[in-house]
Amino acid sequence: MNSPLLPGSTIGILGSGQLGRMLAIAAKQLGYRVAIYSPETNTPAGQVADVEAVGDYLDEERLADFAQRVSVITFEFENVPSRASEVAAQHTIVRPTGSVLHITQERLREKAFLRDHGFPTTPFCAVKSYAELRAATRELGLPAVLKTASFGYDGKGQQKVYAQSDLERVFAALGGAVGIYEAWVDFEKEISVVAARTADGQFAAYPVFENRHAHHILDVTFAPATISPQLAKEATDLAAGILEKLGVIGLLTVEMFVTKSGELLVNELAPRTHNSGHLTIDACTTSQFEQQIRAVCCLPLGSTALRHPAAMANLLGDVWSKGEPNWAAALRDPDVKLHLYGKAEARKGRKMGHLTAGALGVEAAIERVISARERLLS
Ligand code: AMP
């Protein structure tokens, strides 16, 4: 199990979005063949893969057939039903394992795992009924945020709760789904640690990223984060502990809040590459995508060194509001790099691509990438 899967082998990826696309590109660069499995066609990942298999995640026969043709299966998103990873595991190596997916695809399970293993996390309560919601407000107070326990990302399925008078509305918005009520954290900043772990015990984390959100969606990430070296070490150690306890083989991202008093609270785990790690493609020795491939293939992990301060700005569908964005204007700055994900339809809030900029200092990198994005609308 710990012998390396060498270039030339085929890597199977479940999921076909932009993370799968960048993962596939990294795998191809290393000389692997790539097969994608998802329910859709002409997908961001499928466009660059050797094989784009189309099937439902619960179509056991199709999935088994796919698994038999690849040397290892990994994921580009965690909302693949755990049954799919069980089926795949009967036929090939699956990294990370289905149990990691199972824990991280449901917020209550994930938060309970963190709490039970002594990792600091936002105070939370399960909400399965209106009575439990009322009890949660008494226990954790207001303001708070009510999230759906499953299938939430980018702020989807989240409602801020300000007062008792909001309860009926936010409960109705859950639409019968199980919810998680979290105390509102008046944080100082948001950071993330992307880290990899291999079957033979190697571990490597990227420098801490700092994240700014707009409307609950990641807007800008920059590195290095503007936190003390001591806090950066604490965040990295926390991530190392989580990967170890979960038994991750592959890559995992830990999103954290830095509170006003300088404490770390884990907000969310993603058992995969992350939007905040996109700047690693242009600014680090090894990209997060290459690192995931190295980790799941049991190759030596690459250096995570940041070669220079860098910033990444997301390009949402909104950038197309005035027609085709002015790409040439954004790229007028030779230190700006453009990444587009091959999505045909630019919907509002949909992640279509990103820009990365490097500079001598982090503030300059942020300024550069934001100006480039503004020029898209010129
Ligand atoms: P999530 O989907 O849990 O990652 O949440 C998306 C974003 O909403 C986070 O990155 C935060 O900016 C914000 N958020 C989520 N939960 C909380 C919380 N308990 N307190 C404050 N802000 C939050």
Tab-separated table of C-alpha atoms and ligand atoms in Angstrom:
chain	number	residue	atom	x	y	z
A	1	MET	CA	0.000	0.000	0.000
A	2	ASN	CA	2.908	2.375	0.724
A	3	SER	CA	4.778	1.774	-2.487
A	4	PRO	CA	4.679	4.793	-4.781
A	5	LEU	CA	2.271	4.887	-7.702
A	6	LEU	CA	4.543	6.078	-10.415
A	7	PRO	CA	3.952	8.438	-13.335
A	8	GLY	CA	2.255	6.549	-16.128
A	9	SER	CA	-0.392	5.172	-13.739
A	10	THR	CA	-3.949	6.453	-13.928
A	11	ILE	CA	-5.364	8.659	-11.187
A	12	GLY	CA	-9.121	8.656	-10.741
A	13	ILE	CA	-10.764	11.828	-9.455
A	14	LEU	CA	-14.332	11.938	-8.130
A	15	GLY	CA	-15.812	15.344	-8.877
A	16	SER	CA	-15.302	17.531	-11.919
A	17	GLY	CA	-15.165	21.213	-10.936
A	18	GLN	CA	-12.281	23.681	-10.954
A	19	LEU	CA	-10.397	21.923	-8.162
A	20	GLY	CA	-10.490	18.734	-10.222
A	21	ARG	CA	-9.323	20.683	-13.252
A	22	MET	CA	-6.262	22.114	-11.522
A	23	LEU	CA	-5.606	18.724	-9.898
A	24	ALA	CA	-5.771	17.026	-13.304
A	25	ILE	CA	-3.389	19.575	-14.835
A	26	ALA	CA	-0.875	18.969	-12.020
A	27	ALA	CA	-1.191	15.192	-12.460
A	28	LYS	CA	-0.674	15.453	-16.219
A	29	GLN	CA	2.407	17.585	-15.653
A	30	LEU	CA	3.826	14.802	-13.503
A	31	GLY	CA	3.154	12.314	-16.296
A	32	TYR	CA	0.056	10.564	-14.926
A	33	ARG	CA	-3.074	9.709	-16.826
A	34	VAL	CA	-6.237	11.216	-15.356
A	35	ALA	CA	-9.778	9.883	-15.315
A	36	ILE	CA	-12.620	12.002	-13.942
A	37	TYR	CA	-15.917	10.619	-12.641
A	38	SER	CA	-18.974	12.829	-12.096
A	39	PRO	CA	-22.595	13.055	-13.217
A	40	GLU	CA	-21.866	15.797	-15.779
A	41	THR	CA	-20.180	16.201	-19.157
A	42	ASN	CA	-17.904	18.889	-20.602
A	43	THR	CA	-16.869	19.793	-17.075
A	44	PRO	CA	-13.934	21.997	-15.993
A	45	ALA	CA	-11.975	18.845	-15.027
A	46	GLY	CA	-13.243	16.657	-17.853
A	47	GLN	CA	-11.979	19.165	-20.428
A	48	VAL	CA	-8.363	18.530	-19.402
A	49	ALA	CA	-8.525	14.851	-18.382
A	50	ASP	CA	-7.730	11.780	-20.467
A	51	VAL	CA	-11.075	10.236	-19.585
A	52	GLU	CA	-14.331	11.889	-18.516
A	53	ALA	CA	-16.556	9.136	-17.152
A	54	VAL	CA	-20.158	10.152	-16.610
A	55	GLY	CA	-22.212	8.461	-13.935
A	56	ASP	CA	-24.142	9.002	-10.774
A	57	TYR	CA	-22.113	8.668	-7.563
A	58	LEU	CA	-24.627	6.031	-6.491
A	59	ASP	CA	-24.437	4.002	-9.705
A	60	GLU	CA	-22.443	1.198	-8.113
A	61	GLU	CA	-21.850	-0.755	-11.287
A	62	ARG	CA	-20.454	2.201	-13.196
A	63	LEU	CA	-18.367	3.354	-10.276
A	64	ALA	CA	-16.946	-0.148	-9.761
A	65	ASP	CA	-16.014	-0.291	-13.441
A	66	PHE	CA	-14.309	3.127	-13.154
A	67	ALA	CA	-12.441	2.114	-9.986
A	68	GLN	CA	-11.099	-1.036	-11.648
A	69	ARG	CA	-9.449	1.055	-14.353
A	70	VAL	CA	-7.505	3.429	-12.082
A	71	SER	CA	-4.581	2.945	-9.667
A	72	VAL	CA	-5.889	5.309	-6.993
A	73	ILE	CA	-9.020	7.381	-6.420
A	74	THR	CA	-8.989	10.807	-4.825
A	75	PHE	CA	-11.540	13.589	-4.478
A	76	GLU	CA	-11.964	17.137	-5.580
A	77	PHE	CA	-15.013	17.721	-3.406
A	78	GLU	CA	-16.276	16.087	-0.269
A	79	ASN	CA	-19.963	15.874	-0.998
A	80	VAL	CA	-19.609	12.558	-2.750
A	81	PRO	CA	-21.822	10.049	-0.886
A	82	SER	CA	-19.690	7.904	1.459
A	83	ARG	CA	-21.213	4.808	-0.152
A	84	ALA	CA	-19.395	5.815	-3.360
A	85	SER	CA	-16.031	5.664	-1.605
A	86	GLU	CA	-16.936	2.306	-0.042
A	87	VAL	CA	-17.767	0.890	-3.463
A	88	ALA	CA	-14.593	2.336	-4.979
A	89	ALA	CA	-12.483	0.966	-2.111
A	90	GLN	CA	-13.547	-2.584	-3.010
A	91	HIS	CA	-11.660	-2.191	-6.281
A	92	THR	CA	-8.790	0.258	-5.787
A	93	ILE	CA	-6.939	2.448	-3.288
A	94	VAL	CA	-9.038	5.424	-2.106
A	95	ARG	CA	-7.248	8.440	-0.565
A	96	PRO	CA	-8.312	9.978	1.698
A	97	THR	CA	-10.518	7.171	2.990
A	98	GLY	CA	-14.301	7.270	3.100
A	99	SER	CA	-14.226	7.812	6.866
A	100	VAL	CA	-12.475	11.185	6.400
A	101	LEU	CA	-15.122	12.118	3.860
A	102	HIS	CA	-17.911	10.937	6.131
A	103	ILE	CA	-16.753	13.140	9.008
A	104	THR	CA	-16.028	16.245	6.971
A	105	GLN	CA	-19.121	16.265	4.789
A	106	GLU	CA	-21.466	16.999	7.656
A	107	ARG	CA	-20.885	19.990	9.898
A	108	LEU	CA	-22.244	18.386	13.083
A	109	ARG	CA	-20.078	15.293	12.718
A	110	GLU	CA	-17.086	17.461	11.863
A	111	LYS	CA	-17.528	19.823	14.807
A	112	ALA	CA	-18.204	16.934	17.191
A	113	PHE	CA	-15.017	15.236	15.982
A	114	LEU	CA	-13.020	18.418	16.603
A	115	ARG	CA	-14.532	19.003	20.036
A	116	ASP	CA	-14.149	15.358	21.110
A	117	HIS	CA	-10.456	15.422	20.184
A	118	GLY	CA	-9.773	18.663	22.024
A	119	PHE	CA	-9.400	20.941	18.985
A	120	PRO	CA	-10.772	24.446	19.551
A	121	THR	CA	-13.915	25.139	17.553
A	122	THR	CA	-16.856	27.533	17.452
A	123	PRO	CA	-19.465	26.661	20.112
A	124	PHE	CA	-22.348	24.839	18.402
A	125	CYS	CA	-25.642	22.989	18.909
A	126	ALA	CA	-27.625	20.624	16.686
A	127	VAL	CA	-31.009	21.924	15.545
A	128	LYS	CA	-33.520	19.277	14.533
A	129	SER	CA	-36.661	21.052	15.713
A	130	TYR	CA	-37.934	24.530	16.513
A	131	ALA	CA	-37.705	23.700	20.240
A	132	GLU	CA	-33.996	22.850	19.790
A	133	LEU	CA	-33.457	26.145	17.980
A	134	ARG	CA	-34.979	28.050	20.900
A	135	ALA	CA	-32.874	26.045	23.335
A	136	ALA	CA	-29.762	26.820	21.267
A	137	THR	CA	-30.378	30.558	21.533
A	138	ARG	CA	-30.571	30.210	25.290
A	139	GLU	CA	-27.417	28.126	25.469
A	140	LEU	CA	-25.207	29.999	22.997
A	141	GLY	CA	-26.862	33.407	22.866
A	142	LEU	CA	-27.273	35.838	19.987
A	143	PRO	CA	-26.147	36.805	17.420
A	144	ALA	CA	-25.476	33.446	15.857
A	145	VAL	CA	-25.495	31.675	12.541
A	146	LEU	CA	-27.766	28.801	11.573
A	147	LYS	CA	-26.299	26.560	8.883
A	148	THR	CA	-27.585	23.428	7.200
A	149	ALA	CA	-25.526	20.536	8.543
A	150	SER	CA	-24.990	18.988	5.104
A	151	PHE	CA	-24.104	20.197	1.623
A	152	GLY	CA	-23.286	23.762	2.624
A	153	TYR	CA	-20.437	25.663	1.051
A	154	ASP	CA	-19.669	29.285	0.191
A	155	GLY	CA	-22.280	30.486	2.666
A	156	LYS	CA	-25.060	28.496	0.981
A	157	GLY	CA	-27.646	27.418	3.506
A	158	GLN	CA	-26.499	29.964	6.115
A	159	GLN	CA	-28.646	32.462	7.971
A	160	LYS	CA	-27.475	34.993	10.480
A	161	VAL	CA	-29.690	35.111	13.555
A	162	TYR	CA	-29.799	38.505	15.243
A	163	ALA	CA	-32.846	38.323	17.507
A	164	GLN	CA	-35.565	36.002	18.807
A	165	SER	CA	-37.882	37.514	16.212
A	166	ASP	CA	-35.729	35.937	13.448
A	167	LEU	CA	-36.246	32.397	14.697
A	168	GLU	CA	-39.360	31.469	12.750
A	169	ARG	CA	-37.903	32.784	9.506
A	170	VAL	CA	-34.503	31.075	9.841
A	171	PHE	CA	-36.095	27.816	10.956
A	172	ALA	CA	-38.412	27.846	7.936
A	173	ALA	CA	-35.401	28.480	5.680
A	174	LEU	CA	-33.855	25.196	6.867
A	175	GLY	CA	-36.718	23.535	4.973
A	176	GLY	CA	-36.775	20.485	7.223
A	177	ALA	CA	-33.014	19.858	6.985
A	178	VAL	CA	-30.940	19.287	10.125
A	179	GLY	CA	-29.240	22.513	11.191
A	180	ILE	CA	-26.224	23.556	13.214
A	181	TYR	CA	-26.460	26.669	15.365
A	182	GLU	CA	-23.130	28.376	15.911
A	183	ALA	CA	-22.283	31.276	18.147
A	184	TRP	CA	-21.298	34.273	16.025
A	185	VAL	CA	-17.554	34.811	16.226
A	186	ASP	CA	-16.555	38.453	16.066
A	187	PHE	CA	-13.221	37.449	14.586
A	188	GLU	CA	-10.147	39.529	13.883
A	189	LYS	CA	-9.246	37.614	10.761
A	190	GLU	CA	-9.794	34.363	8.908
A	191	ILE	CA	-6.891	32.097	8.034
A	192	SER	CA	-6.412	28.668	6.536
A	193	VAL	CA	-3.775	25.986	6.632
A	194	VAL	CA	-3.462	23.597	3.706
A	195	ALA	CA	-1.463	20.511	4.632
A	196	ALA	CA	-0.595	17.112	3.211
A	197	ARG	CA	0.156	13.758	4.806
A	198	THR	CA	1.302	10.524	3.214
A	199	ALA	CA	0.829	6.862	4.054
A	200	ASP	CA	4.482	6.663	5.142
A	201	GLY	CA	4.090	9.500	7.644
A	202	GLN	CA	5.397	12.548	5.775
A	203	PHE	CA	3.697	15.838	6.635
A	204	ALA	CA	4.005	19.247	4.978
A	205	ALA	CA	1.968	22.413	5.495
A	206	TYR	CA	1.917	25.613	3.443
A	207	PRO	CA	2.586	28.946	5.092
A	208	VAL	CA	-0.627	30.250	6.657
A	209	PHE	CA	-3.005	32.012	4.239
A	210	GLU	CA	-5.181	34.947	5.237
A	211	ASN	CA	-8.651	35.126	3.746
A	212	ARG	CA	-11.163	37.886	3.157
A	213	HIS	CA	-14.742	37.020	2.297
A	214	ALA	CA	-17.451	39.009	0.563
A	215	HIS	CA	-21.063	37.837	0.924
A	216	HIS	CA	-19.792	34.610	2.576
A	217	ILE	CA	-17.706	33.702	-0.491
A	218	LEU	CA	-13.941	33.842	-0.450
A	219	ASP	CA	-12.881	37.042	-2.185
A	220	VAL	CA	-9.160	37.530	-1.630
A	221	THR	CA	-6.422	35.350	-0.111
A	222	PHE	CA	-2.894	36.474	0.607
A	223	ALA	CA	0.283	35.009	1.987
A	224	PRO	CA	2.068	35.245	4.251
A	225	ALA	CA	-0.787	35.932	6.682
A	226	THR	CA	-0.343	39.026	8.817
A	227	ILE	CA	-0.069	37.103	12.084
A	228	SER	CA	2.818	36.521	14.486
A	229	PRO	CA	5.208	33.633	13.798
A	230	GLN	CA	4.028	32.136	17.075
A	231	LEU	CA	0.365	32.118	16.007
A	232	ALA	CA	1.351	30.757	12.583
A	233	LYS	CA	3.121	27.881	14.333
A	234	GLU	CA	0.090	27.270	16.534
A	235	ALA	CA	-2.170	27.151	13.454
A	236	THR	CA	0.174	24.738	11.671
A	237	ASP	CA	0.465	22.488	14.729
A	238	LEU	CA	-3.306	22.470	15.029
A	239	ALA	CA	-3.624	21.389	11.395
A	240	ALA	CA	-0.960	18.699	11.871
A	241	GLY	CA	-2.898	17.322	14.851
A	242	ILE	CA	-6.146	17.236	12.867
A	243	LEU	CA	-4.614	15.435	9.857
A	244	GLU	CA	-3.042	12.927	12.214
A	245	LYS	CA	-6.212	12.262	14.231
A	246	LEU	CA	-8.331	11.950	11.097
A	247	GLY	CA	-5.717	9.697	9.493
A	248	VAL	CA	-5.710	11.768	6.312
A	249	ILE	CA	-3.719	10.431	3.400
A	250	GLY	CA	-3.833	13.240	0.908
A	251	LEU	CA	-4.479	16.888	1.554
A	252	LEU	CA	-6.718	18.689	4.019
A	253	THR	CA	-7.528	22.344	4.593
A	254	VAL	CA	-8.313	23.780	8.004
A	255	GLU	CA	-10.219	27.076	7.983
A	256	MET	CA	-9.836	29.002	11.223
A	257	PHE	CA	-10.935	32.228	12.864
A	258	VAL	CA	-8.419	34.314	14.786
A	259	THR	CA	-10.434	35.880	17.591
A	260	LYS	CA	-9.890	39.410	18.860
A	261	SER	CA	-7.989	37.955	21.824
A	262	GLY	CA	-5.667	36.035	19.501
A	263	GLU	CA	-7.162	32.559	19.922
A	264	LEU	CA	-7.689	30.117	17.087
A	265	LEU	CA	-11.077	28.485	16.458
A	266	VAL	CA	-11.514	25.928	13.706
A	267	ASN	CA	-14.446	26.884	11.467
A	268	GLU	CA	-14.372	24.170	8.853
A	269	LEU	CA	-12.366	21.303	7.389
A	270	ALA	CA	-12.112	20.433	3.699
A	271	PRO	CA	-10.479	17.078	2.872
A	272	ARG	CA	-9.007	18.443	-0.348
A	273	THR	CA	-7.369	21.402	-1.998
A	274	HIS	CA	-8.979	24.734	-1.239
A	275	ASN	CA	-9.765	28.023	-2.911
A	276	SER	CA	-7.424	29.772	-0.470
A	277	GLY	CA	-4.567	27.594	-1.753
A	278	HIS	CA	-4.853	28.670	-5.387
A	279	LEU	CA	-1.980	31.115	-5.034
A	280	THR	CA	0.341	28.144	-4.465
A	281	ILE	CA	0.266	27.506	-8.235
A	282	ASP	CA	2.114	30.717	-8.998
A	283	ALA	CA	3.820	31.531	-5.713
A	284	CYS	CA	4.995	28.274	-4.108
A	285	THR	CA	7.589	25.740	-5.158
A	286	THR	CA	4.924	23.015	-5.238
A	287	SER	CA	1.265	23.797	-5.890
A	288	GLN	CA	-1.406	22.413	-3.571
A	289	PHE	CA	-2.637	20.338	-6.530
A	290	GLU	CA	0.741	18.755	-7.200
A	291	GLN	CA	1.043	18.139	-3.464
A	292	GLN	CA	-2.261	16.240	-3.372
A	293	ILE	CA	-1.080	14.069	-6.267
A	294	ARG	CA	2.271	13.425	-4.567
A	295	ALA	CA	0.502	12.591	-1.295
A	296	VAL	CA	-2.023	10.166	-2.748
A	297	CYS	CA	0.665	8.512	-4.903
A	298	CYS	CA	3.002	8.157	-1.912
A	299	LEU	CA	5.782	10.149	-3.556
A	300	PRO	CA	8.021	12.447	-1.504
A	301	LEU	CA	6.104	15.656	-0.717
A	302	GLY	CA	7.309	18.824	-2.437
A	303	SER	CA	8.561	22.008	-0.824
A	304	THR	CA	5.732	24.260	0.328
A	305	ALA	CA	7.974	27.331	0.404
A	306	LEU	CA	6.388	30.608	-0.633
A	307	ARG	CA	8.756	32.140	-3.158
A	308	HIS	CA	7.427	35.676	-2.682
A	309	PRO	CA	4.419	37.401	-1.086
A	310	ALA	CA	1.317	36.805	-3.192
A	311	ALA	CA	-2.403	37.487	-3.383
A	312	MET	CA	-5.272	35.765	-5.167
A	313	ALA	CA	-8.611	37.340	-6.123
A	314	ASN	CA	-11.586	35.222	-7.153
A	315	LEU	CA	-13.413	35.949	-10.374
A	316	LEU	CA	-17.109	35.306	-9.901
A	317	GLY	CA	-19.698	35.307	-12.649
A	318	ASP	CA	-20.495	38.891	-11.603
A	319	VAL	CA	-17.366	40.009	-13.465
A	320	TRP	CA	-19.275	39.294	-16.710
A	321	SER	CA	-22.065	41.753	-15.762
A	322	LYS	CA	-20.999	44.206	-18.481
A	323	GLY	CA	-20.186	41.548	-21.075
A	324	GLU	CA	-16.848	39.843	-21.721
A	325	PRO	CA	-14.284	41.027	-19.141
A	326	ASN	CA	-11.338	43.057	-20.396
A	327	TRP	CA	-8.695	40.336	-20.019
A	328	ALA	CA	-5.962	42.313	-21.728
A	329	ALA	CA	-6.407	45.212	-19.304
A	330	ALA	CA	-6.019	42.906	-16.288
A	331	LEU	CA	-2.918	41.282	-17.757
A	332	ARG	CA	-1.263	44.615	-18.506
A	333	ASP	CA	0.593	44.053	-15.221
A	334	PRO	CA	3.136	41.352	-16.145
A	335	ASP	CA	3.128	39.977	-12.583
A	336	VAL	CA	-0.560	39.092	-12.760
A	337	LYS	CA	-1.571	35.551	-13.735
A	338	LEU	CA	-4.997	34.562	-15.020
A	339	HIS	CA	-6.673	31.199	-14.391
A	340	LEU	CA	-10.053	30.420	-15.966
A	341	TYR	CA	-11.966	27.247	-15.278
A	342	GLY	CA	-13.679	26.573	-18.610
A	343	LYS	CA	-17.223	27.138	-17.379
A	344	ALA	CA	-19.584	28.100	-20.185
A	345	GLU	CA	-22.138	30.034	-18.183
A	346	ALA	CA	-21.154	32.997	-15.990
A	347	ARG	CA	-23.790	33.042	-13.259
A	348	LYS	CA	-23.759	35.548	-10.421
A	349	GLY	CA	-21.725	34.179	-7.495
A	350	ARG	CA	-20.313	31.274	-9.568
A	351	LYS	CA	-16.539	30.791	-9.325
A	352	MET	CA	-15.290	31.222	-12.893
A	353	GLY	CA	-11.579	31.776	-12.347
A	354	HIS	CA	-9.013	33.673	-10.317
A	355	LEU	CA	-6.111	36.081	-10.622
A	356	THR	CA	-2.836	35.821	-8.734
A	357	ALA	CA	-0.236	38.518	-8.275
A	358	GLY	CA	3.177	38.462	-6.694
A	359	ALA	CA	5.037	41.438	-5.209
A	360	LEU	CA	7.810	42.301	-2.779
A	361	GLY	CA	5.301	42.834	0.021
A	362	VAL	CA	1.911	41.373	0.812
A	363	GLU	CA	0.069	44.728	0.737
A	364	ALA	CA	1.481	45.440	-2.721
A	365	ALA	CA	0.394	41.997	-3.929
A	366	ILE	CA	-3.173	42.578	-2.687
A	367	GLU	CA	-3.289	46.011	-4.300
A	368	ARG	CA	-1.998	44.569	-7.557
A	369	VAL	CA	-4.474	41.735	-7.811
A	370	ILE	CA	-7.447	43.905	-6.849
A	371	SER	CA	-6.514	46.594	-9.386
A	372	ALA	CA	-6.158	43.924	-12.063
A	373	ARG	CA	-9.624	42.622	-11.225
A	374	GLU	CA	-11.059	46.132	-11.395
A	375	ARG	CA	-9.538	46.606	-14.831
A	376	LEU	CA	-11.581	43.630	-16.051
A	377	LEU	CA	-14.629	45.877	-15.974
A	378	SER	CA	-12.940	48.754	-17.812
B	1	AMP	P1	-18.494	28.382	6.179
B	1	AMP	O1	-19.355	27.899	5.052
B	1	AMP	O2	-18.820	27.753	7.487
B	1	AMP	O3	-17.031	28.303	5.852
B	1	AMP	O4	-18.800	29.955	6.328
B	1	AMP	C1	-18.535	30.891	5.325
B	1	AMP	C2	-18.116	32.200	5.959
B	1	AMP	O5	-19.167	32.725	6.782
B	1	AMP	C3	-16.913	32.077	6.884
B	1	AMP	O6	-15.702	32.056	6.196
B	1	AMP	C4	-17.102	33.319	7.754
B	1	AMP	O7	-16.697	34.488	7.064
B	1	AMP	C5	-18.615	33.363	7.949
B	1	AMP	N1	-18.973	32.582	9.163
B	1	AMP	C6	-19.324	31.282	9.198
B	1	AMP	N2	-19.550	30.875	10.473
B	1	AMP	C7	-19.346	31.927	11.270
B	1	AMP	C8	-19.423	32.145	12.683
B	1	AMP	N3	-19.786	31.178	13.552
B	1	AMP	N4	-19.113	33.392	13.138
B	1	AMP	C9	-18.758	34.376	12.288
B	1	AMP	N5	-18.681	34.243	10.952
B	1	AMP	C10	-18.969	33.043	10.431
